[in-house]
Amino acid sequence: MKKLDRSFYEQDSLEVARSLLGKTLVFNNYKGIITETEAYMGFEDPASHAFRGRTKRTEIMFGEAGFSYVYLIYGMYYCLNFVTEKKDFPSAILIRGLLIYEPVKLLLDGPGKICKLLGITKEQNGVDIINSENFYVADTGQTLEYSVSSRIGIKTGLDKMWRFVANLKNTPLTN
DNA sequence: ACCCCGATCGTA
DNA sequence: ACGATCGGGGTT
């Protein structure tokens, strides 16, 4: 497995969101294939946390690519994102679907479920996933067919087709 | 200090 | 369709 380097995350957010499908997320002892992503990016995305500018929470989205952005939503669930593009351009990719294949086989369909099972909390906010040994994304040479749609759970920015979902049917996913 | 509300999810 | 649950961020 080849760990993705920072230049991967520095690409256009939609390209990163698409390319993350089929990659393997590694967190401690867990490994899983990313199956669903959403992009939140730029200054004209009303659904992005960074839409109204820099705050203590969103500062990470304005930072260097290749860092984690983890936040608490609805008082009970954490959501995992990876910061993309260049410094001062606010952008991140939300990880919404994960097919765990180690140490268990389990499809996690939803950002809250992923963080709950992996044990990702605000402790994992702001981690440099390029230089971490137990939290990173790797290329396993897998490419997946995918569908595009508008993002889930938001009331604005529904015109943007920034959600990417892998087609899991007829795909050799875990050997 | 106060209030609104959310990149969700399980239950009904 | 709805409630749980709480921190972020804007407003007073």
mmCIF file of N, CA and C in Angstrom, chain A residues 38-151:
data_model
loop_
_atom_site.group_PDB
_atom_site.id
_atom_site.type_symbol
_atom_site.label_atom_id
_atom_site.label_comp_id
_atom_site.label_asym_id
_atom_site.label_seq_id
_atom_site.Cartn_x
_atom_site.Cartn_y
_atom_site.Cartn_z
ATOM 1 N N GLU A 38 -17.952 13.621 -0.161
ATOM 2 C CA GLU A 38 -18.576 14.878 -0.565
ATOM 3 C C GLU A 38 -17.547 15.986 -0.437
ATOM 4 N N ALA A 39 -17.603 16.929 -1.367
ATOM 5 C CA ALA A 39 -16.691 18.077 -1.332
ATOM 6 C C ALA A 39 -17.405 19.304 -0.765
ATOM 7 N N TYR A 40 -16.706 20.018 0.086
ATOM 8 C CA TYR A 40 -17.177 21.312 0.608
ATOM 9 C C TYR A 40 -16.048 22.283 0.359
ATOM 10 N N MET A 41 -16.264 23.242 -0.513
ATOM 11 C CA MET A 41 -15.109 24.032 -0.921
ATOM 12 C C MET A 41 -15.404 25.445 -1.382
ATOM 13 N N GLY A 42 -14.435 26.272 -1.137
ATOM 14 C CA GLY A 42 -14.413 27.613 -1.698
ATOM 15 C C GLY A 42 -15.236 28.631 -0.944
ATOM 16 N N PHE A 43 -15.337 29.802 -1.532
ATOM 17 C CA PHE A 43 -15.989 30.940 -0.889
ATOM 18 C C PHE A 43 -17.447 31.085 -1.301
ATOM 19 N N GLU A 44 -17.874 30.282 -2.245
ATOM 20 C CA GLU A 44 -19.241 30.410 -2.738
ATOM 21 C C GLU A 44 -20.042 29.135 -2.584
ATOM 22 N N ASP A 45 -19.683 28.380 -1.539
ATOM 23 C CA ASP A 45 -20.416 27.155 -1.222
ATOM 24 C C ASP A 45 -21.150 27.382 0.100
ATOM 25 N N PRO A 46 -22.443 27.708 0.036
ATOM 26 C CA PRO A 46 -23.188 28.080 1.251
ATOM 27 C C PRO A 46 -23.303 26.930 2.258
ATOM 28 N N ALA A 47 -23.059 25.707 1.802
ATOM 29 C CA ALA A 47 -23.163 24.560 2.708
ATOM 30 C C ALA A 47 -21.866 24.315 3.472
ATOM 31 N N SER A 48 -20.813 24.994 3.070
ATOM 32 C CA SER A 48 -19.515 24.782 3.722
ATOM 33 C C SER A 48 -19.431 25.530 5.051
ATOM 34 N N HIS A 49 -18.823 24.907 6.025
ATOM 35 C CA HIS A 49 -18.631 25.568 7.315
ATOM 36 C C HIS A 49 -17.810 26.841 7.162
ATOM 37 N N ALA A 50 -17.008 26.897 6.124
ATOM 38 C CA ALA A 50 -16.116 28.035 5.932
ATOM 39 C C ALA A 50 -16.766 29.168 5.133
ATOM 40 N N PHE A 51 -18.028 28.988 4.797
ATOM 41 C CA PHE A 51 -18.717 29.964 3.938
ATOM 42 C C PHE A 51 -18.703 31.367 4.520
ATOM 43 N N ARG A 52 -18.848 31.482 5.845
ATOM 44 C CA ARG A 52 -18.869 32.801 6.469
ATOM 45 C C ARG A 52 -17.514 33.211 7.015
ATOM 46 N N GLY A 53 -16.491 32.616 6.466
ATOM 47 C CA GLY A 53 -15.138 33.042 6.805
ATOM 48 C C GLY A 53 -14.449 32.219 7.878
ATOM 49 N N ARG A 54 -13.290 32.705 8.265
ATOM 50 C CA ARG A 54 -12.471 32.001 9.244
ATOM 51 C C ARG A 54 -13.050 32.117 10.642
ATOM 52 N N THR A 55 -13.113 30.979 11.317
ATOM 53 C CA THR A 55 -13.431 30.962 12.741
ATOM 54 C C THR A 55 -12.453 29.976 13.354
ATOM 55 N N LYS A 56 -12.522 29.862 14.668
ATOM 56 C CA LYS A 56 -11.630 28.916 15.339
ATOM 57 C C LYS A 56 -11.824 27.516 14.752
ATOM 58 N N ARG A 57 -13.094 27.142 14.519
ATOM 59 C CA ARG A 57 -13.374 25.807 14.016
ATOM 60 C C ARG A 57 -12.936 25.618 12.573
ATOM 61 N N THR A 58 -13.220 26.601 11.720
ATOM 62 C CA THR A 58 -12.974 26.414 10.290
ATOM 63 C C THR A 58 -11.549 26.736 9.848
ATOM 64 N N GLU A 59 -10.754 27.253 10.762
ATOM 65 C CA GLU A 59 -9.375 27.624 10.413
ATOM 66 C C GLU A 59 -8.643 26.482 9.707
ATOM 67 N N ILE A 60 -8.897 25.263 10.171
ATOM 68 C CA ILE A 60 -8.217 24.096 9.585
ATOM 69 C C ILE A 60 -8.545 23.947 8.102
ATOM 70 N N MET A 61 -9.771 24.338 7.720
ATOM 71 C CA MET A 61 -10.158 24.224 6.303
ATOM 72 C C MET A 61 -9.412 25.210 5.424
ATOM 73 N N PHE A 62 -8.921 26.287 6.041
ATOM 74 C CA PHE A 62 -8.143 27.288 5.300
ATOM 75 C C PHE A 62 -6.660 26.920 5.260
ATOM 76 N N GLY A 63 -6.310 25.870 5.967
ATOM 77 C CA GLY A 63 -4.894 25.518 6.100
ATOM 78 C C GLY A 63 -4.375 24.628 4.987
ATOM 79 N N GLU A 64 -3.215 24.081 5.242
ATOM 80 C CA GLU A 64 -2.534 23.228 4.279
ATOM 81 C C GLU A 64 -3.300 21.928 4.048
ATOM 82 N N ALA A 65 -3.223 21.401 2.836
ATOM 83 C CA ALA A 65 -3.899 20.142 2.504
ATOM 84 C C ALA A 65 -3.245 18.967 3.218
ATOM 85 N N GLY A 66 -4.036 17.907 3.390
ATOM 86 C CA GLY A 66 -3.496 16.698 3.994
ATOM 87 C C GLY A 66 -3.633 16.634 5.499
ATOM 88 N N PHE A 67 -4.516 17.476 6.036
ATOM 89 C CA PHE A 67 -4.805 17.434 7.470
ATOM 90 C C PHE A 67 -6.250 16.977 7.668
ATOM 91 N N SER A 68 -6.526 16.382 8.816
ATOM 92 C CA SER A 68 -7.880 15.955 9.112
ATOM 93 C C SER A 68 -8.687 17.121 9.676
ATOM 94 N N TYR A 69 -9.979 17.115 9.381
ATOM 95 C CA TYR A 69 -10.928 18.063 9.974
ATOM 96 C C TYR A 69 -12.062 17.228 10.545
ATOM 97 N N VAL A 70 -12.137 17.177 11.861
ATOM 98 C CA VAL A 70 -13.178 16.392 12.539
ATOM 99 C C VAL A 70 -14.027 17.345 13.372
ATOM 100 N N TYR A 71 -15.342 17.275 13.201
ATOM 101 C CA TYR A 71 -16.225 18.143 13.979
ATOM 102 C C TYR A 71 -17.402 17.352 14.532
ATOM 103 N N LEU A 72 -17.993 17.902 15.571
ATOM 104 C CA LEU A 72 -19.166 17.289 16.209
ATOM 105 C C LEU A 72 -20.428 17.861 15.572
ATOM 106 N N ILE A 73 -21.360 16.968 15.208
ATOM 107 C CA ILE A 73 -22.601 17.441 14.605
ATOM 108 C C ILE A 73 -23.800 16.899 15.384
ATOM 109 N N TYR A 74 -24.820 17.683 15.522
ATOM 110 C CA TYR A 74 -26.041 17.325 16.252
ATOM 111 C C TYR A 74 -25.764 16.861 17.666
ATOM 112 N N GLY A 75 -24.679 17.355 18.223
ATOM 113 C CA GLY A 75 -24.377 17.051 19.619
ATOM 114 C C GLY A 75 -23.965 15.630 19.895
ATOM 115 N N MET A 76 -23.931 14.774 18.880
ATOM 116 C CA MET A 76 -23.621 13.361 19.135
ATOM 117 C C MET A 76 -22.748 12.640 18.147
ATOM 118 N N TYR A 77 -22.569 13.145 16.983
ATOM 119 C CA TYR A 77 -21.801 12.412 15.974
ATOM 120 C C TYR A 77 -20.630 13.242 15.477
ATOM 121 N N TYR A 78 -19.532 12.534 15.230
ATOM 122 C CA TYR A 78 -18.381 13.190 14.630
ATOM 123 C C TYR A 78 -18.346 12.882 13.145
ATOM 124 N N CYS A 79 -17.818 13.828 12.373
ATOM 125 C CA CYS A 79 -17.658 13.645 10.942
ATOM 126 C C CYS A 79 -16.202 13.875 10.569
ATOM 127 N N LEU A 80 -15.677 12.990 9.724
ATOM 128 C CA LEU A 80 -14.275 13.050 9.304
ATOM 129 C C LEU A 80 -14.143 13.651 7.905
ATOM 130 N N ASN A 81 -13.253 14.628 7.801
ATOM 131 C CA ASN A 81 -12.933 15.253 6.510
ATOM 132 C C ASN A 81 -11.427 15.304 6.337
ATOM 133 N N PHE A 82 -11.011 15.472 5.080
ATOM 134 C CA PHE A 82 -9.600 15.729 4.793
ATOM 135 C C PHE A 82 -9.499 17.050 4.052
ATOM 136 N N VAL A 83 -8.613 17.907 4.518
ATOM 137 C CA VAL A 83 -8.431 19.227 3.924
ATOM 138 C C VAL A 83 -7.738 19.100 2.572
ATOM 139 N N THR A 84 -8.242 19.879 1.612
ATOM 140 C CA THR A 84 -7.704 19.831 0.246
ATOM 141 C C THR A 84 -7.232 21.214 -0.217
ATOM 142 N N GLU A 85 -6.607 21.208 -1.379
ATOM 143 C CA GLU A 85 -6.175 22.416 -2.102
ATOM 144 C C GLU A 85 -5.167 23.244 -1.313
ATOM 145 N N LYS A 86 -4.964 24.477 -1.788
ATOM 146 C CA LYS A 86 -3.868 25.242 -1.201
ATOM 147 C C LYS A 86 -4.292 26.038 0.022
ATOM 148 N N LYS A 87 -3.292 26.445 0.757
ATOM 149 C CA LYS A 87 -3.490 27.247 1.954
ATOM 150 C C LYS A 87 -4.326 28.481 1.609
ATOM 151 N N ASP A 88 -5.204 28.869 2.494
ATOM 152 C CA ASP A 88 -6.087 30.035 2.365
ATOM 153 C C ASP A 88 -7.269 29.813 1.419
ATOM 154 N N PHE A 89 -7.348 28.636 0.805
ATOM 155 C CA PHE A 89 -8.549 28.285 0.041
ATOM 156 C C PHE A 89 -9.277 27.214 0.846
ATOM 157 N N PRO A 90 -10.429 27.582 1.464
ATOM 158 C CA PRO A 90 -11.094 26.665 2.384
ATOM 159 C C PRO A 90 -11.756 25.496 1.649
ATOM 160 N N SER A 91 -11.342 24.301 1.978
ATOM 161 C CA SER A 91 -11.906 23.136 1.296
ATOM 162 C C SER A 91 -11.585 21.859 2.053
ATOM 163 N N ALA A 92 -12.530 20.925 1.998
ATOM 164 C CA ALA A 92 -12.341 19.637 2.656
ATOM 165 C C ALA A 92 -13.274 18.609 2.043
ATOM 166 N N ILE A 93 -12.883 17.351 2.163
ATOM 167 C CA ILE A 93 -13.683 16.246 1.653
ATOM 168 C C ILE A 93 -14.226 15.438 2.821
ATOM 169 N N LEU A 94 -15.565 15.320 2.861
ATOM 170 C CA LEU A 94 -16.228 14.544 3.905
ATOM 171 C C LEU A 94 -16.242 13.072 3.510
ATOM 172 N N ILE A 95 -15.820 12.207 4.441
ATOM 173 C CA ILE A 95 -15.836 10.762 4.192
ATOM 174 C C ILE A 95 -17.162 10.202 4.694
ATOM 175 N N ARG A 96 -18.012 9.803 3.768
ATOM 176 C CA ARG A 96 -19.376 9.376 4.111
ATOM 177 C C ARG A 96 -19.603 7.875 4.064
ATOM 178 N N GLY A 97 -18.722 7.139 3.365
ATOM 179 C CA GLY A 97 -18.920 5.693 3.245
ATOM 180 C C GLY A 97 -17.597 4.962 3.311
ATOM 181 N N LEU A 98 -17.592 3.844 4.031
ATOM 182 C CA LEU A 98 -16.347 3.089 4.210
ATOM 183 C C LEU A 98 -16.658 1.600 4.306
ATOM 184 N N LEU A 99 -15.977 0.828 3.455
ATOM 185 C CA LEU A 99 -16.123 -0.629 3.519
ATOM 186 C C LEU A 99 -14.934 -1.176 4.305
ATOM 187 N N ILE A 100 -15.174 -1.441 5.588
ATOM 188 C CA ILE A 100 -14.106 -1.963 6.441
ATOM 189 C C ILE A 100 -13.780 -3.395 6.013
ATOM 190 N N TYR A 101 -12.502 -3.691 5.864
ATOM 191 C CA TYR A 101 -12.125 -5.082 5.560
ATOM 192 C C TYR A 101 -11.115 -5.640 6.551
ATOM 193 N N GLU A 102 -10.632 -4.825 7.443
ATOM 194 C CA GLU A 102 -9.776 -5.295 8.544
ATOM 195 C C GLU A 102 -10.050 -4.439 9.764
ATOM 196 N N PRO A 103 -10.168 -5.063 10.928
ATOM 197 C CA PRO A 103 -10.118 -6.504 11.168
ATOM 198 C C PRO A 103 -11.485 -7.190 11.000
ATOM 199 N N VAL A 104 -12.499 -6.430 10.609
ATOM 200 C CA VAL A 104 -13.815 -7.016 10.345
ATOM 201 C C VAL A 104 -14.272 -6.576 8.970
ATOM 202 N N LYS A 105 -15.263 -7.262 8.413
ATOM 203 C CA LYS A 105 -15.858 -6.822 7.139
ATOM 204 C C LYS A 105 -17.200 -6.183 7.463
ATOM 205 N N LEU A 106 -17.337 -4.910 7.091
ATOM 206 C CA LEU A 106 -18.492 -4.141 7.507
ATOM 207 C C LEU A 106 -18.640 -2.900 6.641
ATOM 208 N N LEU A 107 -19.839 -2.702 6.094
ATOM 209 C CA LEU A 107 -20.070 -1.493 5.296
ATOM 210 C C LEU A 107 -20.651 -0.400 6.181
ATOM 211 N N LEU A 108 -19.946 0.698 6.279
ATOM 212 C CA LEU A 108 -20.409 1.823 7.081
ATOM 213 C C LEU A 108 -20.912 2.904 6.145
ATOM 214 N N ASP A 109 -22.243 3.088 6.127
ATOM 215 C CA ASP A 109 -22.851 4.059 5.225
ATOM 216 C C ASP A 109 -23.346 5.263 6.011
ATOM 217 N N GLY A 110 -22.446 6.214 6.214
ATOM 218 C CA GLY A 110 -22.784 7.424 6.955
ATOM 219 C C GLY A 110 -21.584 7.908 7.749
ATOM 220 N N PRO A 111 -21.341 9.216 7.718
ATOM 221 C CA PRO A 111 -20.158 9.779 8.371
ATOM 222 C C PRO A 111 -20.124 9.577 9.877
ATOM 223 N N GLY A 112 -21.306 9.629 10.501
ATOM 224 C CA GLY A 112 -21.360 9.438 11.946
ATOM 225 C C GLY A 112 -21.018 8.008 12.341
ATOM 226 N N LYS A 113 -21.501 7.063 11.531
ATOM 227 C CA LYS A 113 -21.243 5.644 11.815
ATOM 228 C C LYS A 113 -19.759 5.338 11.698
ATOM 229 N N ILE A 114 -19.114 5.928 10.705
ATOM 230 C CA ILE A 114 -17.683 5.694 10.491
ATOM 231 C C ILE A 114 -16.883 6.126 11.716
ATOM 232 N N CYS A 115 -17.122 7.339 12.173
ATOM 233 C CA CYS A 115 -16.360 7.849 13.312
ATOM 234 C C CYS A 115 -16.686 7.084 14.590
ATOM 235 N N LYS A 116 -17.937 6.684 14.734
ATOM 236 C CA LYS A 116 -18.316 5.940 15.935
ATOM 237 C C LYS A 116 -17.590 4.601 16.001
ATOM 238 N N LEU A 117 -17.577 3.875 14.877
ATOM 239 C CA LEU A 117 -16.932 2.559 14.906
ATOM 240 C C LEU A 117 -15.411 2.666 15.008
ATOM 241 N N LEU A 118 -14.818 3.577 14.264
ATOM 242 C CA LEU A 118 -13.355 3.687 14.289
ATOM 243 C C LEU A 118 -12.857 4.331 15.582
ATOM 244 N N GLY A 119 -13.748 5.058 16.248
ATOM 245 C CA GLY A 119 -13.320 5.745 17.461
ATOM 246 C C GLY A 119 -12.666 7.083 17.177
ATOM 247 N N ILE A 120 -13.118 7.723 16.093
ATOM 248 C CA ILE A 120 -12.583 9.045 15.734
ATOM 249 C C ILE A 120 -13.401 10.120 16.441
ATOM 250 N N THR A 121 -12.716 10.992 17.175
ATOM 251 C CA THR A 121 -13.363 12.090 17.898
ATOM 252 C C THR A 121 -12.583 13.373 17.611
ATOM 253 N N LYS A 122 -12.917 14.428 18.328
ATOM 254 C CA LYS A 122 -12.221 15.700 18.105
ATOM 255 C C LYS A 122 -10.734 15.596 18.428
ATOM 256 N N GLU A 123 -10.353 14.522 19.127
ATOM 257 C CA GLU A 123 -8.930 14.260 19.367
ATOM 258 C C GLU A 123 -8.173 14.125 18.052
ATOM 259 N N GLN A 124 -8.899 13.679 17.022
ATOM 260 C CA GLN A 124 -8.261 13.459 15.718
ATOM 261 C C GLN A 124 -8.409 14.668 14.798
ATOM 262 N N ASN A 125 -8.864 15.799 15.330
ATOM 263 C CA ASN A 125 -8.949 17.007 14.509
ATOM 264 C C ASN A 125 -7.556 17.602 14.324
ATOM 265 N N GLY A 126 -7.250 17.976 13.083
ATOM 266 C CA GLY A 126 -5.978 18.641 12.836
ATOM 267 C C GLY A 126 -4.762 17.740 12.760
ATOM 268 N N VAL A 127 -4.981 16.459 12.486
ATOM 269 C CA VAL A 127 -3.841 15.542 12.352
ATOM 270 C C VAL A 127 -3.265 15.636 10.941
ATOM 271 N N ASP A 128 -1.953 15.673 10.853
ATOM 272 C CA ASP A 128 -1.270 15.648 9.556
ATOM 273 C C ASP A 128 -1.222 14.197 9.081
ATOM 274 N N ILE A 129 -2.132 13.842 8.192
ATOM 275 C CA ILE A 129 -2.245 12.434 7.788
ATOM 276 C C ILE A 129 -1.179 12.031 6.761
ATOM 277 N N ILE A 130 -0.327 12.969 6.394
ATOM 278 C CA ILE A 130 0.803 12.616 5.520
ATOM 279 C C ILE A 130 1.946 12.052 6.361
ATOM 280 N N ASN A 131 2.058 12.553 7.578
ATOM 281 C CA ASN A 131 3.180 12.167 8.437
ATOM 282 C C ASN A 131 2.765 11.316 9.631
ATOM 283 N N SER A 132 1.569 10.732 9.541
ATOM 284 C CA SER A 132 1.118 9.865 10.624
ATOM 285 C C SER A 132 1.296 8.396 10.220
ATOM 286 N N GLU A 133 1.642 7.581 11.173
ATOM 287 C CA GLU A 133 1.834 6.153 10.903
ATOM 288 C C GLU A 133 0.561 5.351 11.118
ATOM 289 N N ASN A 134 -0.395 5.919 11.849
ATOM 290 C CA ASN A 134 -1.615 5.160 12.144
ATOM 291 C C ASN A 134 -2.894 5.858 11.684
ATOM 292 N N PHE A 135 -2.758 6.888 10.860
ATOM 293 C CA PHE A 135 -3.913 7.616 10.340
ATOM 294 C C PHE A 135 -3.535 8.212 8.993
ATOM 295 N N TYR A 136 -3.961 7.535 7.919
ATOM 296 C CA TYR A 136 -3.606 8.010 6.579
ATOM 297 C C TYR A 136 -4.483 7.311 5.542
ATOM 298 N N VAL A 137 -4.331 7.719 4.284
ATOM 299 C CA VAL A 137 -5.031 7.055 3.191
ATOM 300 C C VAL A 137 -3.987 6.509 2.228
ATOM 301 N N ALA A 138 -4.219 5.300 1.738
ATOM 302 C CA ALA A 138 -3.257 4.647 0.855
ATOM 303 C C ALA A 138 -3.910 4.222 -0.455
ATOM 304 N N ASP A 139 -3.079 4.167 -1.500
ATOM 305 C CA ASP A 139 -3.530 3.710 -2.816
ATOM 306 C C ASP A 139 -3.268 2.214 -2.934
ATOM 307 N N THR A 140 -4.328 1.476 -3.223
ATOM 308 C CA THR A 140 -4.172 0.033 -3.378
ATOM 309 C C THR A 140 -4.370 -0.368 -4.840
ATOM 310 N N GLY A 141 -4.379 0.645 -5.715
ATOM 311 C CA GLY A 141 -4.529 0.362 -7.132
ATOM 312 C C GLY A 141 -5.964 0.094 -7.555
ATOM 313 N N GLN A 142 -6.879 0.263 -6.618
ATOM 314 C CA GLN A 142 -8.290 0.002 -6.886
ATOM 315 C C GLN A 142 -8.962 1.229 -7.504
ATOM 316 N N THR A 143 -9.701 1.036 -8.578
ATOM 317 C CA THR A 143 -10.535 2.128 -9.090
ATOM 318 C C THR A 143 -11.963 1.616 -9.174
ATOM 319 N N LEU A 144 -12.906 2.482 -8.841
ATOM 320 C CA LEU A 144 -14.305 2.083 -8.779
ATOM 321 C C LEU A 144 -15.172 2.960 -9.667
ATOM 322 N N GLU A 145 -16.198 2.367 -10.237
ATOM 323 C CA GLU A 145 -17.214 3.149 -10.920
ATOM 324 C C GLU A 145 -17.963 3.944 -9.858
ATOM 325 N N TYR A 146 -18.517 5.085 -10.243
ATOM 326 C CA TYR A 146 -19.209 5.880 -9.242
ATOM 327 C C TYR A 146 -20.331 6.699 -9.863
ATOM 328 N N SER A 147 -21.224 7.153 -8.991
ATOM 329 C CA SER A 147 -22.304 8.045 -9.393
ATOM 330 C C SER A 147 -22.102 9.401 -8.755
ATOM 331 N N VAL A 148 -22.686 10.416 -9.365
ATOM 332 C CA VAL A 148 -22.566 11.786 -8.883
ATOM 333 C C VAL A 148 -23.952 12.293 -8.493
ATOM 334 N N SER A 149 -24.042 13.045 -7.404
ATOM 335 C CA SER A 149 -25.327 13.629 -7.015
ATOM 336 C C SER A 149 -25.093 14.862 -6.158
ATOM 337 N N SER A 150 -26.189 15.486 -5.727
ATOM 338 C CA SER A 150 -26.050 16.611 -4.812
ATOM 339 C C SER A 150 -25.830 16.052 -3.411
ATOM 340 N N ARG A 151 -25.344 16.907 -2.522
ATOM 341 C CA ARG A 151 -24.928 16.453 -1.200
ATOM 342 C C ARG A 151 -26.111 16.225 -0.260
#
